[in-house]
XYZ file of C-alpha atoms in Angstrom:
631
model
C -29.290 1.738 -25.199
C -29.620 2.957 -28.797
C -26.671 3.928 -30.934
C -27.665 7.605 -30.689
C -26.850 7.410 -26.979
C -23.335 6.083 -27.454
C -20.990 8.868 -26.440
C -17.341 9.679 -27.043
C -16.023 10.608 -23.607
C -12.759 12.204 -22.557
C -11.801 11.602 -18.910
C -9.253 14.225 -17.888
C -7.263 14.737 -14.696
C -3.729 15.306 -13.485
C -4.161 12.177 -11.381
C -3.979 8.846 -13.201
C -1.889 5.685 -13.325
C 0.955 5.023 -12.639
C -0.061 7.028 -9.551
C -2.189 5.035 -7.118
C -5.120 6.691 -5.374
C -8.873 7.101 -5.130
C -9.239 9.492 -8.086
C -6.966 7.379 -10.290
C -8.893 4.204 -9.507
C -12.261 5.950 -9.992
C -11.311 7.160 -13.479
C -9.988 3.748 -14.520
C -12.919 1.697 -13.216
C -15.568 4.075 -14.569
C -13.838 4.140 -17.970
C -13.744 0.350 -18.170
C -17.453 0.051 -17.326
C -18.368 2.733 -19.890
C -16.362 0.847 -22.523
C -18.375 -2.278 -21.661
C -21.474 -0.232 -22.506
C -19.918 0.449 -25.955
C -19.019 4.067 -25.281
C -15.754 5.412 -26.663
C -13.543 6.508 -23.735
C -10.093 8.102 -23.659
C -8.087 9.456 -20.719
C -5.980 12.629 -20.853
C -3.333 13.254 -18.208
C 0.173 14.704 -17.958
C 3.491 12.886 -18.433
C 4.965 10.727 -15.697
C 8.780 10.530 -16.012
C 9.401 8.826 -19.385
C 5.721 7.901 -19.847
C 4.834 10.344 -22.631
C 2.593 9.846 -25.642
C -0.247 7.389 -26.239
C -0.606 4.177 -24.241
C -3.286 1.507 -24.379
C -4.719 -0.219 -21.317
C -7.190 -3.085 -20.894
C -10.101 -3.160 -23.378
C -8.444 -0.568 -25.579
C -8.619 2.298 -23.084
C -6.466 4.915 -24.795
C -4.452 7.176 -22.496
C -2.851 10.415 -23.697
C 0.157 11.318 -21.535
C 0.639 14.936 -22.596
C 4.223 16.311 -22.596
C 3.641 18.563 -19.573
C 5.584 17.991 -16.368
C 4.089 18.289 -12.859
C 4.652 21.691 -11.304
C 3.220 21.331 -7.806
C 1.597 18.409 -6.003
C 1.447 16.341 -9.238
C -0.446 19.061 -11.129
C 0.805 20.998 -14.147
C 1.557 24.710 -14.172
C -1.675 26.651 -14.891
C -1.192 28.502 -18.190
C -4.603 28.100 -19.943
C -3.347 29.065 -23.406
C -0.316 26.759 -23.830
C -2.481 23.628 -23.699
C -4.918 24.806 -26.379
C -3.236 23.400 -29.555
C -2.677 19.894 -28.194
C -6.008 19.587 -26.361
C -7.895 20.916 -29.401
C -6.182 18.388 -31.661
C -7.044 15.478 -29.320
C -10.679 16.467 -28.846
C -11.211 16.885 -32.585
C -9.229 13.811 -33.574
C -11.189 11.620 -31.152
C -14.503 13.386 -32.014
C -15.246 13.848 -28.301
C -18.820 14.704 -27.318
C -18.380 14.856 -23.506
C -15.376 16.009 -21.458
C -15.447 14.651 -17.895
C -13.016 16.347 -15.501
C -11.978 14.946 -12.124
C -10.606 16.556 -8.927
C -10.702 20.195 -7.823
C -6.906 20.122 -7.564
C -6.401 19.211 -11.235
C -5.186 22.115 -13.367
C -5.333 19.992 -16.524
C -8.977 19.075 -15.870
C -10.061 22.722 -15.511
C -8.108 23.862 -18.590
C -9.355 21.011 -20.796
C -12.949 21.663 -19.730
C -12.458 25.360 -20.580
C -11.204 24.474 -24.072
C -14.040 21.987 -24.565
C -16.609 24.704 -23.832
C -14.986 26.888 -26.502
C -15.431 24.007 -28.960
C -19.079 23.595 -27.921
C -18.483 20.240 -26.191
C -20.553 19.328 -23.115
C -18.672 19.120 -19.829
C -19.129 17.186 -16.574
C -17.057 17.541 -13.430
C -16.663 15.101 -10.517
C -15.535 16.500 -7.181
C -13.769 13.987 -4.941
C -12.649 16.195 -2.025
C -13.763 18.488 0.766
C -12.256 21.945 1.289
C -12.337 24.552 3.998
C -13.112 28.239 3.638
C -10.666 30.016 5.924
C -7.062 29.450 4.780
C -5.548 31.144 1.729
C -5.113 27.900 -0.227
C -8.807 27.031 0.167
C -9.925 30.547 -0.803
C -7.912 30.440 -4.051
C -8.990 26.894 -4.880
C -12.642 27.710 -4.225
C -12.538 30.774 -6.500
C -10.926 28.733 -9.291
C -13.573 26.076 -8.806
C -16.350 28.686 -8.973
C -15.230 30.213 -12.286
C -14.578 26.739 -13.729
C -17.976 25.278 -12.822
C -20.156 28.331 -13.503
C -20.442 27.284 -17.165
C -20.122 23.506 -16.603
C -23.165 21.518 -17.696
C -23.346 19.254 -14.625
C -21.407 18.347 -11.485
C -21.138 14.993 -9.711
C -20.168 14.597 -6.043
C -19.261 11.359 -4.287
C -21.318 12.019 -1.152
C -24.051 14.339 0.132
C -21.548 16.058 2.406
C -19.320 16.650 -0.612
C -22.339 18.075 -2.475
C -23.077 20.599 0.275
C -19.404 21.557 0.419
C -19.190 22.056 -3.352
C -22.424 24.087 -3.437
C -21.040 26.503 -0.860
C -17.563 26.736 -2.352
C -18.661 27.272 -5.964
C -21.986 29.044 -5.278
C -23.981 26.474 -7.263
C -27.622 25.467 -7.311
C -28.560 22.091 -5.863
C -30.264 21.033 -9.109
C -26.936 21.272 -10.948
C -25.259 18.660 -8.715
C -25.879 14.916 -8.506
C -24.577 12.507 -5.873
C -23.069 9.277 -7.195
C -21.048 7.400 -4.559
C -17.759 5.715 -5.282
C -17.584 1.947 -5.664
C -15.215 -0.917 -5.004
C -14.049 -3.770 -7.195
C -15.409 -6.499 -4.933
C -13.640 -9.218 -6.912
C -10.290 -7.686 -5.919
C -11.172 -7.422 -2.208
C -12.404 -10.794 -1.018
C -12.174 -11.992 2.610
C -9.581 -14.588 3.616
C -9.373 -15.063 7.376
C -6.648 -17.705 6.972
C -4.181 -14.853 6.468
C -4.822 -13.566 9.990
C -2.507 -14.629 12.868
C -3.353 -18.071 14.277
C -2.539 -16.981 17.863
C -4.509 -14.580 20.052
C -2.592 -11.711 18.478
C -4.776 -8.824 17.212
C -3.510 -6.856 14.206
C -4.665 -3.307 13.466
C -4.299 -2.198 9.844
C -3.676 1.398 8.755
C -3.513 2.222 5.022
C -3.201 5.902 4.275
C -0.927 8.635 3.033
C 1.074 9.757 6.052
C 0.076 13.426 5.923
C -1.651 15.834 8.299
C -5.003 15.716 6.477
C -5.212 11.962 7.089
C -5.065 12.518 10.863
C -1.664 10.926 11.390
C -1.231 13.104 14.494
C -4.209 11.254 16.014
C -2.568 7.945 15.122
C 0.669 9.067 16.777
C -1.283 10.042 19.899
C -3.060 6.698 20.349
C -0.207 4.356 19.365
C 1.571 4.381 22.775
C -1.710 4.140 24.721
C -2.983 1.107 22.814
C 0.359 -0.718 22.918
C 0.664 -0.173 26.669
C -2.894 -1.332 27.407
C -2.917 -4.412 25.142
C 0.201 -6.566 25.024
C -1.156 -8.745 22.189
C -1.917 -5.894 19.755
C 0.249 -5.071 16.749
C 0.021 -2.356 14.087
C 0.747 -2.661 10.358
C 0.922 0.736 8.663
C 0.966 1.075 4.862
C 1.722 4.350 3.141
C 4.362 7.039 3.040
C 4.565 10.771 3.543
C 6.160 13.492 5.662
C 4.577 12.209 8.897
C 6.462 8.907 8.637
C 9.375 10.480 10.542
C 7.090 11.366 13.459
C 5.751 7.795 13.621
C 9.273 6.376 13.658
C 10.222 8.714 16.513
C 7.296 7.437 18.600
C 8.181 3.808 17.835
C 11.815 4.311 18.870
C 10.885 6.280 21.982
C 8.460 3.572 23.128
C 10.728 0.714 22.061
C 7.953 -0.991 20.090
C 9.788 -1.743 16.853
C 8.638 -5.382 17.051
C 4.969 -4.405 17.388
C 4.609 -1.620 14.806
C 5.526 -2.404 11.187
C 5.883 0.405 8.664
C 5.246 -1.338 5.345
C 5.735 1.671 3.063
C 3.750 1.882 -0.152
C 1.783 -1.322 -0.846
C 0.926 -2.112 -4.469
C -2.761 -2.257 -5.290
C -2.572 -5.918 -6.318
C -1.175 -6.799 -2.874
C -3.593 -4.654 -0.851
C -6.163 -7.445 -0.527
C -3.684 -9.746 1.242
C -2.446 -6.851 3.364
C -5.968 -6.049 4.580
C -6.794 -9.697 5.260
C -3.751 -10.009 7.536
C -5.524 -7.897 10.193
C -8.657 -7.807 12.332
C -9.329 -4.057 12.611
C -8.962 -1.230 10.094
C -8.225 2.209 11.555
C -8.962 5.442 9.680
C -8.084 8.751 11.370
C -8.822 11.218 8.549
C -9.593 14.828 9.492
C -11.520 15.433 6.268
C -12.871 12.944 3.727
C -15.513 13.220 1.020
C -15.789 9.467 0.572
C -13.238 7.082 2.064
C -12.623 4.208 -0.353
C -10.198 2.552 2.064
C -12.873 1.741 4.644
C -15.124 0.218 1.951
C -12.290 -2.003 0.745
C -11.521 -3.017 4.348
C -15.194 -3.813 5.019
C -15.315 -5.899 1.821
C -12.503 -7.994 3.321
C -14.459 -8.405 6.569
C -12.405 -6.123 8.840
C -13.999 -4.238 11.719
C -13.614 -0.533 10.870
C -12.845 2.238 13.352
C -13.046 5.685 11.776
C -13.315 9.360 12.611
C -16.764 10.851 12.016
C -15.832 13.487 9.431
C -17.057 14.527 5.997
C -19.002 11.910 4.091
C -17.756 8.911 6.091
C -21.018 8.496 8.117
C -22.821 7.948 4.804
C -20.563 5.095 3.721
C -21.291 2.254 6.186
C -23.872 1.614 8.938
C -22.452 2.570 12.318
C -25.151 2.110 14.961
C -23.746 0.829 18.257
C -24.668 -2.812 17.701
C -22.525 -5.918 17.507
C -23.655 -6.680 13.972
C -22.329 -3.445 12.510
C -18.946 -3.250 10.915
C -17.955 0.356 11.653
C -17.367 2.290 14.883
C -17.408 6.075 14.484
C -15.400 8.433 16.715
C -14.953 12.156 17.031
C -11.712 13.451 15.569
C -9.749 13.646 18.825
C -7.253 11.330 20.519
C -9.443 10.317 23.480
C -12.494 9.423 21.400
C -10.463 7.459 18.824
C -8.705 5.630 21.685
C -12.055 4.652 23.244
C -13.450 3.513 19.871
C -10.365 1.423 19.146
C -10.519 -0.155 22.629
C -14.164 -1.107 21.987
C -13.159 -2.732 18.718
C -10.319 -4.698 20.350
C -12.650 -5.874 23.138
C -15.184 -7.042 20.549
C -12.491 -9.060 18.756
C -11.414 -10.602 22.084
C -15.007 -11.642 22.823
C -15.294 -13.248 19.399
C -17.762 -10.658 18.125
C -16.096 -10.619 14.715
C -18.111 -9.429 11.678
C -19.169 -12.205 9.329
C -16.678 -11.548 6.527
C -18.613 -13.273 3.739
C -21.917 -11.587 4.609
C -20.335 -8.149 4.664
C -18.526 -8.816 1.414
C -21.865 -9.610 -0.247
C -23.397 -6.432 1.211
C -20.538 -4.251 -0.042
C -20.765 -5.954 -3.428
C -24.452 -4.980 -3.708
C -24.098 -1.474 -2.255
C -20.998 -0.290 -4.089
C -20.925 -1.570 -7.646
C -19.126 0.172 -10.509
C -21.948 -0.838 -12.825
C -24.353 1.083 -10.583
C -22.020 4.098 -10.755
C -21.855 3.720 -14.537
C -25.634 3.585 -14.935
C -26.083 6.773 -12.925
C -23.260 8.488 -14.797
C -24.962 7.576 -18.086
C -28.136 9.254 -16.781
C -26.112 12.435 -16.244
C -24.639 12.149 -19.750
C -28.093 11.692 -21.275
C -29.304 14.737 -19.333
C -26.550 17.121 -20.461
C -26.833 16.006 -24.093
C -30.392 17.362 -24.133
C -29.027 20.825 -23.293
C -27.712 23.351 -25.752
C -24.026 24.109 -25.806
C -23.153 27.375 -24.051
C -22.191 30.266 -26.338
C -19.308 32.641 -25.624
C -21.732 35.463 -24.860
C -23.608 33.365 -22.298
C -20.345 32.223 -20.719
C -19.240 35.829 -20.245
C -22.588 36.630 -18.624
C -22.078 33.771 -16.178
C -18.524 34.863 -15.380
C -19.892 38.227 -14.238
C -21.726 36.381 -11.445
C -18.357 35.366 -9.941
C -17.349 38.867 -8.900
C -16.015 41.942 -10.656
C -12.310 41.048 -10.765
C -12.589 37.308 -11.388
C -15.453 37.886 -13.834
C -13.400 40.395 -15.835
C -10.305 38.150 -15.851
C -12.207 35.035 -16.960
C -14.088 36.975 -19.641
C -10.773 38.224 -20.994
C -9.306 34.692 -20.896
C -12.366 33.251 -22.679
C -12.175 35.874 -25.453
C -8.427 35.359 -26.001
C -8.915 31.574 -26.047
C -11.724 31.990 -28.580
C -9.438 34.073 -30.838
C -6.687 31.451 -30.575
C -9.179 28.778 -31.624
C -10.161 30.920 -34.646
C -6.489 31.244 -35.619
C -5.977 27.483 -35.270
C -9.104 26.803 -37.347
C -7.473 28.831 -40.104
C -3.916 27.539 -39.629
C -4.909 23.898 -39.004
C -8.462 23.357 -40.312
C -10.506 20.609 -38.725
C -10.747 18.775 -42.045
C -6.960 18.269 -42.058
C -6.909 16.542 -38.654
C -6.794 12.750 -39.029
C -9.607 11.004 -37.225
C -8.644 8.222 -34.810
C -9.554 4.592 -35.369
C -11.903 3.161 -32.758
C -10.747 0.178 -30.760
C -13.832 -1.754 -31.900
C -12.364 -1.759 -35.408
C -9.210 -3.405 -34.090
C -11.237 -6.553 -33.467
C -11.313 -6.986 -37.222
C -8.376 -8.719 -38.906
C -6.619 -5.457 -39.825
C -2.992 -5.836 -38.833
C -2.159 -2.222 -39.692
C -4.685 -0.985 -37.119
C -2.960 -2.650 -34.170
C -1.202 -0.581 -31.509
C 2.524 0.066 -32.027
C 3.440 -2.124 -29.045
C 1.609 -5.125 -30.530
C 3.167 -4.590 -33.962
C 6.660 -4.556 -32.453
C 5.881 -7.838 -30.647
C 4.899 -9.431 -33.974
C 8.028 -8.111 -35.715
C 10.211 -9.725 -33.031
C 9.473 -13.099 -34.673
C 10.641 -11.991 -38.136
C 14.105 -11.621 -39.635
C 15.374 -8.120 -40.529
C 15.244 -8.803 -44.263
C 11.569 -9.841 -44.060
C 10.747 -6.823 -41.889
C 12.363 -4.410 -44.343
C 10.891 -6.073 -47.430
C 7.329 -6.473 -46.193
C 6.700 -3.416 -44.023
C 9.164 -0.634 -44.854
C 7.069 0.782 -47.699
C 3.613 -0.284 -46.519
C 2.602 3.222 -45.435
C 4.032 6.247 -43.619
C 3.228 4.838 -40.191
C 5.067 1.563 -40.802
C 7.928 3.363 -42.492
C 8.352 5.423 -39.328
C 8.040 2.353 -37.064
C 10.674 0.420 -38.998
C 13.018 3.413 -39.096
C 12.917 3.584 -35.271
C 13.453 -0.153 -34.703
C 16.818 -1.659 -33.726
C 17.640 -4.802 -35.715
C 19.292 -8.128 -34.883
C 21.171 -9.403 -37.940
C 22.424 -12.982 -38.339
C 24.763 -13.529 -41.321
C 25.699 -17.107 -40.450
C 23.416 -18.869 -42.942
C 23.284 -16.350 -45.776
C 24.462 -17.117 -49.260
C 26.450 -14.555 -51.204
C 23.357 -13.619 -53.229
C 21.264 -13.187 -50.086
C 23.974 -11.103 -48.511
C 24.225 -8.790 -51.525
C 20.446 -8.371 -51.441
C 20.420 -7.683 -47.715
C 23.225 -5.136 -47.740
C 21.356 -3.082 -50.351
C 18.247 -2.555 -48.221
C 19.509 -2.936 -44.646
C 19.790 0.361 -42.691
C 23.199 -0.096 -41.016
C 22.603 2.561 -38.386
C 19.716 0.471 -36.980
C 21.756 -2.702 -36.427
C 21.977 -3.402 -32.723
C 23.186 -7.023 -32.802
C 25.363 -8.729 -35.450
C 26.293 -12.417 -35.694
C 28.857 -13.610 -38.247
C 30.693 -16.891 -38.846
C 33.316 -18.655 -41.018
C 36.065 -17.156 -43.128
C 33.798 -16.217 -46.034
C 31.631 -14.057 -43.778
C 34.715 -12.476 -42.231
C 35.920 -11.446 -45.670
C 32.543 -9.878 -46.383
C 32.472 -8.074 -43.064
C 35.743 -6.344 -43.953
C 33.861 -4.505 -46.698
C 30.926 -3.400 -44.550
C 30.968 0.365 -43.763
C 31.062 -0.107 -39.987
C 31.251 3.634 -39.447
C 27.502 3.724 -40.084
C 26.774 1.164 -37.348
C 26.647 3.657 -34.500
C 24.030 1.566 -32.612
C 25.870 -1.769 -32.717
C 26.244 -3.094 -29.159
C 26.321 -6.896 -29.571
C 28.856 -8.781 -31.754
C 28.882 -12.584 -31.922
C 31.556 -14.532 -33.846
C 31.176 -18.273 -34.464
C 33.284 -21.000 -36.103
C 36.257 -18.685 -36.583
C 39.859 -19.459 -35.685
C 42.126 -17.118 -33.746
C 44.167 -16.645 -36.905
C 41.054 -15.334 -38.722
C 40.128 -13.237 -35.711
C 43.527 -11.559 -35.885
C 42.719 -10.242 -39.364
C 39.343 -9.012 -38.111
C 40.962 -6.866 -35.409
C 43.665 -5.358 -37.613
C 41.599 -2.961 -39.820
C 41.526 0.531 -38.357
C 37.960 1.152 -39.531
C 36.710 -1.452 -37.017
C 38.268 0.280 -34.014
C 35.314 2.598 -33.379
C 32.889 -0.331 -33.548
C 34.737 -2.231 -30.840
C 34.733 0.928 -28.701
C 30.925 0.866 -28.397
C 30.318 -2.872 -27.846
C 28.577 -4.024 -24.644
C 28.531 -7.748 -25.460
C 31.203 -9.693 -27.364
C 31.059 -13.493 -27.829
C 33.360 -15.979 -29.585
C 31.449 -19.260 -29.972
C 32.362 -22.737 -31.288
C 35.789 -21.507 -32.322
C 38.795 -23.556 -33.327
C 41.087 -22.597 -30.466
C 44.157 -24.191 -32.031
C 46.616 -21.584 -33.098
C 49.854 -19.851 -32.270
C 50.142 -18.405 -28.787
C 51.024 -14.978 -30.150
C 47.819 -14.870 -32.271
C 45.698 -15.925 -29.333
C 47.317 -13.388 -26.986
C 47.053 -10.675 -29.663
C 43.277 -11.238 -29.995
C 42.725 -11.327 -26.239
C 44.641 -8.102 -25.723
C 42.607 -6.423 -28.444
C 39.367 -7.553 -26.830
C 40.162 -5.980 -23.462
C 42.019 -2.901 -24.735
C 39.618 -1.813 -27.481
C 36.316 -2.457 -25.678
C 36.032 -0.004 -22.746
C 32.242 -0.461 -22.444
C 32.272 -4.280 -22.461
C 29.881 -5.826 -19.896
C 29.713 -9.471 -21.056
C 32.473 -11.408 -22.819
C 32.687 -15.047 -23.925
C 36.048 -16.452 -25.091
C 37.501 -19.964 -25.533
C 41.040 -20.588 -24.174
C 43.549 -23.437 -24.297
C 45.345 -22.332 -21.166
C 43.672 -20.261 -18.466
C 47.110 -18.757 -17.797
C 46.590 -16.744 -20.965
C 44.361 -14.559 -18.812
C 47.125 -13.727 -16.307
C 48.647 -10.858 -18.247
C 45.302 -9.357 -19.303
C 43.384 -6.612 -17.537
C 39.648 -6.561 -18.264
C 37.850 -3.215 -18.340
C 36.214 -2.044 -15.130
C 32.791 -2.255 -16.790
C 33.050 -6.032 -17.314
C 30.361 -7.784 -15.273
C 30.540 -11.343 -16.613
C 33.289 -13.385 -18.276
C 32.658 -16.814 -19.821
C 35.735 -18.973 -20.467
C 35.266 -22.294 -22.258
C 31.564 -21.959 -21.444
C 32.284 -21.831 -17.679
C 31.022 -18.688 -15.971
C 33.059 -16.639 -13.554
C 32.011 -13.346 -12.009
C 34.583 -10.623 -12.486
C 35.261 -8.348 -9.552
C 38.103 -6.091 -10.581
C 40.503 -8.187 -12.706
């Protein structure tokens, strides 16, 4: 592919890691494959707990976690206008040429695509789900989808059933929609029959969110029947959700706790071993555009039993022959029960699918590189089209109905005016352009990600960090000003100390180590009031008599109040009893937040009259550890 066909793509959705799911995995895998083709790819999603800001993933995949919190079902509150300044800044800074939204549920995807159209950026949307037409939630979602896609350049669906559903819901032409199936990372789902039970026990695997849409009511209906009919059958169920309570009630009522294991949420890196521990994979979904779970199970060589809904019949061959790997059933308890019985009987007769052959088939059928190639064809197609003007967008909105057309026209005009104001208030020429990850492969230390720079700085002393990087540029000045420092004064000369104290930001000191009488005398002159982040204090080669003078100054009282770790190492423990007792009492009376303490003693009886703080978790006496519970 020529350089002119290298695009700068923004994947956007409310659903991304650390959440685990089909949409999240699709975005990640597609992004990685596009990066391999030398496209620039970023991901935009909302914040997850304390995960806010910019993060880097494998191969330099940059992820923007915008400071918006989930409002409902892991999607942000729809506001349209509040996201404009931040989204505009990201799209311009990254010089995005294509915005690719994912999931009909995603508010952030629809709003970012709307802003991209105002900037004249091409948009693509991938629909991963099927929706009904009767209930209120579906009606509202379908109308939002219609007004969002009416001026979208192209739409991708994961199955032909999904395409038909999207055409009807959004009133779209067939030529505007392409079908590109999902894929599976075959290297992560390899067969291993050694993980299956060695006895004649048959294990049925279920991996799904435990919600109504996934047909958990069907699962609850067939569980007792299967367990009564087959004494050697066990179930392993992965996932969580509101229907978990109903499953537990059935298990307790039937007394089958030893035959049904609720595994909870299984991490993606452990899913391969979980699947390989069974013989049959059961899927009871009531609606599914494209079920990734059954593809992953088939890649591991499991016999699949699934309801015949949505796009599932398109995924795997299901003719009633012994060589096929999937048995389809109607979405009712009796039919699923019969299909599961057929699967169990096939396993008993030794008619097990050849795991390695099916893995190779899945590898050829569902490849992320194939998905990437077809997605690039869509990108090439939309780049030949003209960007849609505001006037044309308003004309298209009128096709969506009088009320919705009027509302969306008004929203588009207001958004356009806000963009004009921002162009005046924050001109595009003043927005710093981002540095591409490809440039980071050069030996430019200052272009590394913040996380990598901090890892490098961990190997340097505070004085070298301050001297070399503090005034390098604004970015490094900010990084250094936010970094907590570990200071060791044990080997400094008086000249080095005087130099250090001039440049060292005391409020950033988190750990301080001092030793010998000379250092103690210097410490007395340090303005400890500025060390409001000091949590670790280590004293070495200091006698109890010298320690007494360290504890006497009143200006050190506040410092001891905030310490979490206090250590006295390699100390001359000879001294008067009253000095030793005085120091020990000060340690435990002036350090209410102390969690770890190390002290040398002559007589362990010195500890009898002392009461450690309730926060103390670990006490080391003469380098022998004892766990403190209470006193």
